[in-house]
Coordinates of C-alpha atoms and ligand atoms in Angstrom, one line a residue:
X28 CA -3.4 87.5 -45.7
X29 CA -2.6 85.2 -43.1
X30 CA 0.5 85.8 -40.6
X31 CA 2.4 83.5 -38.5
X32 CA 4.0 84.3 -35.4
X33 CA 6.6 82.7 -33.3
X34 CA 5.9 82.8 -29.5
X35 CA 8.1 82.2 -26.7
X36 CA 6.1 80.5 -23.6
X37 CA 7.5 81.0 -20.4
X38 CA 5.2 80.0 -17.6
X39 CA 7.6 79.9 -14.9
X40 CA 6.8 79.3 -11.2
X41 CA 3.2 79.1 -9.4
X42 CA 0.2 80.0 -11.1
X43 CA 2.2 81.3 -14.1
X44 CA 1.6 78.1 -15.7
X45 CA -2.1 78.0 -15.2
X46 CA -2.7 82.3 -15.9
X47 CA -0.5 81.3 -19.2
X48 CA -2.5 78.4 -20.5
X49 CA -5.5 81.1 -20.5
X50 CA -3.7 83.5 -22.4
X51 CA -3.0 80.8 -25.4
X52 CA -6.8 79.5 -24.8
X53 CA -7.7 83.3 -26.1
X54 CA -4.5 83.5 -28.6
X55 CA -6.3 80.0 -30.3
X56 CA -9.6 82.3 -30.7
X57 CA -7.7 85.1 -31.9
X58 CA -6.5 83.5 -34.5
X59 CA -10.0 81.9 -36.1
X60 CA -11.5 85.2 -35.7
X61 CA -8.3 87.2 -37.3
X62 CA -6.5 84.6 -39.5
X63 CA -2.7 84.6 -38.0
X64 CA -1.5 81.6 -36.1
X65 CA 0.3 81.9 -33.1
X66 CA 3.6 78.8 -33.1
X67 CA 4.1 78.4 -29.3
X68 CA 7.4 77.2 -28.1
X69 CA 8.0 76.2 -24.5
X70 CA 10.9 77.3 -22.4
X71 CA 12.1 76.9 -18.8
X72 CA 12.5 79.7 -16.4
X73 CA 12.7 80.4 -12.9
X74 CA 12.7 77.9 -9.9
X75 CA 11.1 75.2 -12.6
X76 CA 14.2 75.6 -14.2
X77 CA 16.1 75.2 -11.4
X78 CA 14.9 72.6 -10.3
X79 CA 15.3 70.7 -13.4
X80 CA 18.3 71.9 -14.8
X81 CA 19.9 73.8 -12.1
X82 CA 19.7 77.3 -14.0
X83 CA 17.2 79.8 -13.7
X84 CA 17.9 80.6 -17.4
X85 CA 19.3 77.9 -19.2
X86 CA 20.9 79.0 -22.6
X87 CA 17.9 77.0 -25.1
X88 CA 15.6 79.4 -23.4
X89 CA 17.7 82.6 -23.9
X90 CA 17.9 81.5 -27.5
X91 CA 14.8 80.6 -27.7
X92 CA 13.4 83.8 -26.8
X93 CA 15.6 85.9 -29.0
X94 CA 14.6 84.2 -32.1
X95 CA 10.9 84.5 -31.2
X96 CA 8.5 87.6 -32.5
X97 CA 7.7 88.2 -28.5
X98 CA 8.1 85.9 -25.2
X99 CA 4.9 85.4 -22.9
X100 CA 6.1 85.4 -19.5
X101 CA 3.8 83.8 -16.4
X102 CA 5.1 84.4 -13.1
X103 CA 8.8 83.5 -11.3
X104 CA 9.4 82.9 -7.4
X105 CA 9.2 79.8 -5.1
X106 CA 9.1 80.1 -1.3
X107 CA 11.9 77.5 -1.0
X108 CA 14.2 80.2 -2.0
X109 CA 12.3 83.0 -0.8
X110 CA 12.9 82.1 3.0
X111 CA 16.5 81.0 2.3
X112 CA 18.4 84.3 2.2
X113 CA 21.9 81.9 1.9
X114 CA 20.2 80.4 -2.2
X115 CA 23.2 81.2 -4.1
X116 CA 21.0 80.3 -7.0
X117 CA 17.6 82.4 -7.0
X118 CA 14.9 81.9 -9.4
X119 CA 14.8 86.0 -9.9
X120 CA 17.9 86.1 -11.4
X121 CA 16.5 84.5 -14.4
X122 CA 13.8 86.5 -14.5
X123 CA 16.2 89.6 -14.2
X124 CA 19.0 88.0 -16.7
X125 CA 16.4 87.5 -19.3
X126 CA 15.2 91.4 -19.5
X127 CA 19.2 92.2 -19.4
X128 CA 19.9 90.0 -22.7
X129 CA 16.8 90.9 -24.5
X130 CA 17.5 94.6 -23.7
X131 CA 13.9 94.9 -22.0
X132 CA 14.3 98.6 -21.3
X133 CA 11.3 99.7 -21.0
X134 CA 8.2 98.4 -18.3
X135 CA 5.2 99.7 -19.2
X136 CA 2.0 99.1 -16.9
X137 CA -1.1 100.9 -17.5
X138 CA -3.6 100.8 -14.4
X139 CA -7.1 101.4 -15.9
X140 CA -10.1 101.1 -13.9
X141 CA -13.6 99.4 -14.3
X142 CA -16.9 101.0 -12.9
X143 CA -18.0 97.8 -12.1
X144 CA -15.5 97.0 -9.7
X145 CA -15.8 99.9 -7.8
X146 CA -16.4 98.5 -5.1
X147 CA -13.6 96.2 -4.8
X148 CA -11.1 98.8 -4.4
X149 CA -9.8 100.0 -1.4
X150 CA -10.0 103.7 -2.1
X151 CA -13.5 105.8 -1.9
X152 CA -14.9 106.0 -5.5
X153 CA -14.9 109.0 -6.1
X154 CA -11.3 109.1 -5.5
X155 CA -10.6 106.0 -8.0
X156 CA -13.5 106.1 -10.0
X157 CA -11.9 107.4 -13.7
X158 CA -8.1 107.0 -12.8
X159 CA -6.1 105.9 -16.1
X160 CA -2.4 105.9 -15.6
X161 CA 0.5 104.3 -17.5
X162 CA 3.4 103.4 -15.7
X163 CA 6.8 103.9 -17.5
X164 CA 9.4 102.1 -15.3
X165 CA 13.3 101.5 -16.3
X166 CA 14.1 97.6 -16.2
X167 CA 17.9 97.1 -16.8
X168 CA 19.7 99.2 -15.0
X169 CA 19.7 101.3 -11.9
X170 CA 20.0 99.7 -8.3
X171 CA 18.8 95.9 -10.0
X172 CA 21.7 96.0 -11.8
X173 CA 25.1 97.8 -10.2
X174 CA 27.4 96.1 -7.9
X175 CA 26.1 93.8 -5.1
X176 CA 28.4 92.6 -2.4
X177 CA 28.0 90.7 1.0
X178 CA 31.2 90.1 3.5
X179 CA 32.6 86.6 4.1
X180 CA 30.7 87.1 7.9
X181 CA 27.6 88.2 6.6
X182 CA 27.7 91.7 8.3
X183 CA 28.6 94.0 5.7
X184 CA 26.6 94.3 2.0
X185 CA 26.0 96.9 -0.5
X186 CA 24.0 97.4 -3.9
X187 CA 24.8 100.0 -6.0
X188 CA 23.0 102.3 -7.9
X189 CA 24.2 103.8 -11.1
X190 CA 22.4 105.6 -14.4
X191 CA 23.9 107.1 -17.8
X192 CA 22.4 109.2 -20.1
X193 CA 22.0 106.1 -22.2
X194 CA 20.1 104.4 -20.0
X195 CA 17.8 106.9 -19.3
X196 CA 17.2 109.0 -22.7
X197 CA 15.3 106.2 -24.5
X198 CA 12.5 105.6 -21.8
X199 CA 11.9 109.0 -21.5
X200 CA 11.4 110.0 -25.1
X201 CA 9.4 106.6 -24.9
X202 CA 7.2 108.4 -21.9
X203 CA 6.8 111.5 -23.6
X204 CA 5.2 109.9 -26.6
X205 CA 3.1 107.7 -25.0
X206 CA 1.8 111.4 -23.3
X207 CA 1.4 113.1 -26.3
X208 CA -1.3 110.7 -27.4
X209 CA -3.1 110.8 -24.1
X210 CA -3.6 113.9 -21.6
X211 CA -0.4 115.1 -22.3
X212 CA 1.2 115.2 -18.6
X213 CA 4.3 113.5 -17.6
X214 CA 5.5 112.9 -14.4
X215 CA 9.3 112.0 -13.3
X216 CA 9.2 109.9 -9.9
X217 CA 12.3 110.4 -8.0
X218 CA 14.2 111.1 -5.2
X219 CA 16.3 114.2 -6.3
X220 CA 16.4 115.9 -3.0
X221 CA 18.5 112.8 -2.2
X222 CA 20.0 111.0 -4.6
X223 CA 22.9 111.4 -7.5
X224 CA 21.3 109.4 -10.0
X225 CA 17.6 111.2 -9.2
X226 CA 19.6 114.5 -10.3
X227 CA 20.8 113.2 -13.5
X228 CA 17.3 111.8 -14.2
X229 CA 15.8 115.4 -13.7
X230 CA 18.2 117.2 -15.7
X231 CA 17.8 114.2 -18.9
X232 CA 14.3 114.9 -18.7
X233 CA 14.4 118.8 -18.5
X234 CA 16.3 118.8 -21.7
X235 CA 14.2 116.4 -23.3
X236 CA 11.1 117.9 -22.7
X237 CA 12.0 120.5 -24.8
X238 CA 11.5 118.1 -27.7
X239 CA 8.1 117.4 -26.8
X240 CA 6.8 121.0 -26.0
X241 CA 2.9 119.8 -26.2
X242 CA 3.7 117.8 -23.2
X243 CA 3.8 119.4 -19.3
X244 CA 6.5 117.6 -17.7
X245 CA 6.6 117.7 -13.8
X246 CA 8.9 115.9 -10.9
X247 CA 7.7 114.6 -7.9
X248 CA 9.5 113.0 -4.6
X249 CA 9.0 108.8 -4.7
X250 CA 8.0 109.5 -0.5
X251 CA 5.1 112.1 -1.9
X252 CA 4.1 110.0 -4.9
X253 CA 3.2 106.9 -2.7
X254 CA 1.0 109.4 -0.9
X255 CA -0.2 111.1 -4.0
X256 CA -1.5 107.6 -5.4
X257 CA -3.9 107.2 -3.2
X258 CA -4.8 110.3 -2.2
X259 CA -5.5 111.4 -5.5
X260 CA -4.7 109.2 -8.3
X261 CA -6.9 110.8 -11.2
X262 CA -3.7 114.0 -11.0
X263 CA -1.6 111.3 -12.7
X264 CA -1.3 110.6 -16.3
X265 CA 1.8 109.1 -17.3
X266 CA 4.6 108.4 -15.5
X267 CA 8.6 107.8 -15.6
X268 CA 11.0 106.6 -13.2
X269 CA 13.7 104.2 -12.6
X270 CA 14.2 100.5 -12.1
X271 CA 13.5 99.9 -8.0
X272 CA 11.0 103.2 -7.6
X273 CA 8.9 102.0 -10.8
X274 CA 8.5 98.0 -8.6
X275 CA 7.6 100.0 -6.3
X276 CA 5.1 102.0 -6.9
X277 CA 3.4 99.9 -9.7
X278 CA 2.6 97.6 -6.7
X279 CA 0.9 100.5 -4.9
X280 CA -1.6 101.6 -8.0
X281 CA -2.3 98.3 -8.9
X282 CA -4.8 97.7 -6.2
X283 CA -6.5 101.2 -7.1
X284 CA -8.5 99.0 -9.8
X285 CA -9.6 96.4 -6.7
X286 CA -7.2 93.2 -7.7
X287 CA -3.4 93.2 -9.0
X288 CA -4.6 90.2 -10.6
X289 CA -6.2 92.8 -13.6
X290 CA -3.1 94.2 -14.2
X291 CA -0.6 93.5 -17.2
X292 CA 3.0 94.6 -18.6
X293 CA 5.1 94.9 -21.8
X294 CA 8.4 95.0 -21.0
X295 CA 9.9 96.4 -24.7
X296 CA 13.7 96.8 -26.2
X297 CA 14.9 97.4 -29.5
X298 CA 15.0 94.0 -30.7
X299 CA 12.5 91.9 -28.4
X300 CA 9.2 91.9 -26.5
X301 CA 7.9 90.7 -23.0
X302 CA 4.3 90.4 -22.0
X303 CA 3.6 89.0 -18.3
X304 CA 1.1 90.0 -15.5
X305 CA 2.1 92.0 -12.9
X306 CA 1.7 89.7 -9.8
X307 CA 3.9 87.0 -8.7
X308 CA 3.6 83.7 -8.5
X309 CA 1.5 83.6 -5.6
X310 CA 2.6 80.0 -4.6
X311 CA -0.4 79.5 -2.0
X312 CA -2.8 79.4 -5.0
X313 CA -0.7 77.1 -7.2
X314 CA -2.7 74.4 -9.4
X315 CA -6.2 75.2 -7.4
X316 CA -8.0 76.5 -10.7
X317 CA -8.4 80.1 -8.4
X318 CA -5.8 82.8 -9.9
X319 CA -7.3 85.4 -11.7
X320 CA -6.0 84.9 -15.7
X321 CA -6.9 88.4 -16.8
X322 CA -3.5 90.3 -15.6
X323 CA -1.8 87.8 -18.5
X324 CA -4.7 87.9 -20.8
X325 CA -4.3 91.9 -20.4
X326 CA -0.6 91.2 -20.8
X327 CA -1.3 89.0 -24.0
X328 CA -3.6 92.4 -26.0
X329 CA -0.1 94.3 -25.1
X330 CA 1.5 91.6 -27.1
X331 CA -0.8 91.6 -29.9
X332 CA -0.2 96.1 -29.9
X333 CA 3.1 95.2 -30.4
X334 CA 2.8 93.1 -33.4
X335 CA 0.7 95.1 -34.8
X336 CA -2.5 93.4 -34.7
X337 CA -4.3 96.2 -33.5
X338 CA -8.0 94.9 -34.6
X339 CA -7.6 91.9 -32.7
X340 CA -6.3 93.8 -29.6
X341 CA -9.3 96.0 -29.1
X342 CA -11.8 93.0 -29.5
X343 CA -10.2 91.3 -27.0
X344 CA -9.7 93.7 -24.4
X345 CA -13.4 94.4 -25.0
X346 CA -14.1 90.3 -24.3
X347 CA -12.3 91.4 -20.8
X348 CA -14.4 94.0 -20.3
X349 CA -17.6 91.9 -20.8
X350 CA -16.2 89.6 -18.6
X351 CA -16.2 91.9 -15.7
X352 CA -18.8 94.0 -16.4
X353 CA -21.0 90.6 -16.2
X354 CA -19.3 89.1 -13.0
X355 CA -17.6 86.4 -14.9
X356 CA -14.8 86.5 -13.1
X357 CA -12.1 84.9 -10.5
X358 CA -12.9 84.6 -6.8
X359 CA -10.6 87.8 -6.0
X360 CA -13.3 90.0 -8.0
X361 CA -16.8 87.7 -7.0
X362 CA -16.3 85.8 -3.8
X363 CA -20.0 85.4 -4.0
X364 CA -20.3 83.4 -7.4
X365 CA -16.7 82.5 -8.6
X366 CA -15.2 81.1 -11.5
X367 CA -12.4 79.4 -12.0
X368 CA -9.0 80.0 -13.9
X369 CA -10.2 78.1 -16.8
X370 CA -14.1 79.0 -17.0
X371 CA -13.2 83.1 -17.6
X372 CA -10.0 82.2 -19.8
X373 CA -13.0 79.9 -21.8
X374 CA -15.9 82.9 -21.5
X375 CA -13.3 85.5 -22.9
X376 CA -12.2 82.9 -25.8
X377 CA -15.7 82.3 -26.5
X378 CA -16.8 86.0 -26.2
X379 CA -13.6 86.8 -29.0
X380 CA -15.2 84.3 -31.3
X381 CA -19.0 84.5 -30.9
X382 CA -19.5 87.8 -29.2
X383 CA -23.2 88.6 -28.7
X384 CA -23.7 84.9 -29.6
X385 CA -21.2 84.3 -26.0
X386 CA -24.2 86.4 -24.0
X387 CA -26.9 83.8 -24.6
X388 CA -24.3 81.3 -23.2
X389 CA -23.1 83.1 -20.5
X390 CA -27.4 83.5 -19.0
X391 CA -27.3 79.9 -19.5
X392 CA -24.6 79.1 -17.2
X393 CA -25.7 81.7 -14.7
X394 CA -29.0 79.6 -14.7
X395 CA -27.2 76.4 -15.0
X396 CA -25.1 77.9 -11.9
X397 CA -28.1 79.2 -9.6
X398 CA -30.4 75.8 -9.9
X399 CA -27.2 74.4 -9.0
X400 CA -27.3 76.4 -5.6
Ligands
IPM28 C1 8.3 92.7 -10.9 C2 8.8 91.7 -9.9 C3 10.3 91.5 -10.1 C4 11.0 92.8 -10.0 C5 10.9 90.4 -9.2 C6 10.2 89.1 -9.4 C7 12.4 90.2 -9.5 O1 8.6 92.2 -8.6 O2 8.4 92.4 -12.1 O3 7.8 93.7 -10.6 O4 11.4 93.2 -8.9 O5 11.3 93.4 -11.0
MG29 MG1 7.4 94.0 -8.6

């Protein structure tokens, strides 16, 4: 039985657009190989919507998005605004409206490692070789989203921070889940020695956890966790925390792997879906064919989890893996012998369709590439 989709495409600022076009290069493969079609739907966000509408959100995207199965998100951010701390328009905010009016509560990032890149990240093997976290963090509420003010002078400003129960009960019982089908350890990342809203976290959780007695629940200060991740990454297994602490410290671990450009997220509510890559827009590398497309292709198998196409998810997270195992991959991961944005996004499509078939090809270029040389 063949299923249609509707998809919201959001490609944003910098190398979103390109990163993007690779994810709906592999979505057209996915769909030969699986029979469901994928309707794509364009919508402006961020500083390209600014630019040519003057909103970072304009309403036809909003709507667009809600009436979709899932949005795929590239990247937002423009160094225009970022070195003009007086922008009263900010491409962010659309970014940051958008997960408010879908109800995006939950960010999940999972940081997986690959043997084969050991040597790529910056921590000693041993210490990152293995590590397999998921990241829970809170996206609509919290310090993002509480009171922000500035004095006419420009010499007074304040952000508040604020949880409820409400806000925090759902991603919790989402983290604790998520636990009990993996090593069954949670921990809450917080600042409760400290903060007001750490407390209430704490004592959420605590009660919680009683639901979910399978699962070991344990706290730990956001100062010693930025320490922890690096010293000893492998301890962790899934995480919870809030809005600014999850930004954060999914940052830190995504480098454990050796590129943030590996790394994806689904950012979930009750009623909608957002899949985008971790990193930003990294203007400097905008329309040069160099960003690494895996973070959204990553981002895109989280998308097809969540619609339930859980055959087609696997095969193409193992295409990935092929990809990296065998060097196919971005400049960031093979400075020696890179490809470009569009070759991998094409070797991963091709590997989804014609799998062993895709390795014959793949010697052939490598040939192709060393007479070259
Ligand atoms: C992220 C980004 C955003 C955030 C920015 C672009 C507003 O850093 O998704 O992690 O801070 O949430
Ligand atoms: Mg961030």
């Amino acid at each position: 039985m063949s299923k249609n989709f509707k998809i919201a495409v959001l490609p944003g600022d910098g190398i979103g657009p390109e990163v993007i076009g690779e994810s709906m290069k592999v979505l057209d493969a996915i769909s030969e190989v699986f029979h469901c079609t994928f309707e794509f739907k364009y919508g402006l966000v961020g500083a390209d919507a600014i630019f040519k509408t003057g909103n970072p959100l304009p309403d036809e995207t909003l709507e667009l998005c809600k009436e979709s199965d899932a949005v795929l998100f590239g990247a937002i951010g423009d160094p225009s605004f970022d070195n003009n701390p007086d922008a009263k328009v900010r491409p962010e905010q659309g970014l940051l409206k958008l997960r408010k009016e879908l109800g995006l509560f939950a960010n999940i990032r999972p940081l997986k490692t690959y043997a084969s890149l050991m040597d790529k990240s910056p921590l000693k093997h041993e210490i990152m070789n293995g590590t397999d976290i998921q990241i829970f963090r809170e996206l609509v509420s919290g310090i993002y989203f509480g009171e922000k003010y500035t004095d006419e002078e420009g010499q007074y400003a304040y952000d508040v921070c604020k949880y409820s129960r409400e806000e925090i009960a759902p991603i919790v019982h989402m983290a604790f889940k998520e636990a009990q089908k993996r090593r069954k350890r949670l921990t809450l990342i917080d600042k409760a020695n400290v903060l007001d809203t750490s407390r209430l976290w704490r004592k959420v959780s605590k009660e919680i956890a009683a639901e979910y007695p399978d699962v070991e629940l344990d706290f730990m200060f956001v100062d010693n966790a930025a320490m922890q991740l690096i010293l000893n990454p492998k301890q962790f297994d899934v995480i919870v925390t809030e809005n600014m602490f999850g930004d954060i410290i999914s940052d830190e671990a995504s480098v454990i792997g050796g590129s943030i450009g590996l790394l994806p997220s689904a950012s979930i509510g009750n009623e909608n879906a957002m899949f985008e890559p971790i990193h930003g827009s990294y203007p400097q590398a905008k329309g040069k064919g160099i960003a690494n497309p895996i973070a959204s292709i990553l981002s895109t198998a989280m998308m097809l989890d969540y619609l339930g196409l859980d055959e087609a998810a696997s095969k193409l997270r193992s295409s990935v893996e092929f990809a990296i195992d065998n060097k196919y991959v971005t400049i960031d991961l093979n400075a020696q012998q890179p490809y470009s944005t569009g070759e991998v996004g094409s070797f991963i499509a091709d590997h989804i369709k014609f799998s062993e078939k895709s390795y014959y090809n793949f010697e052939n270029v490598k040939i192709g590439k060393s007479t070259i040389v």
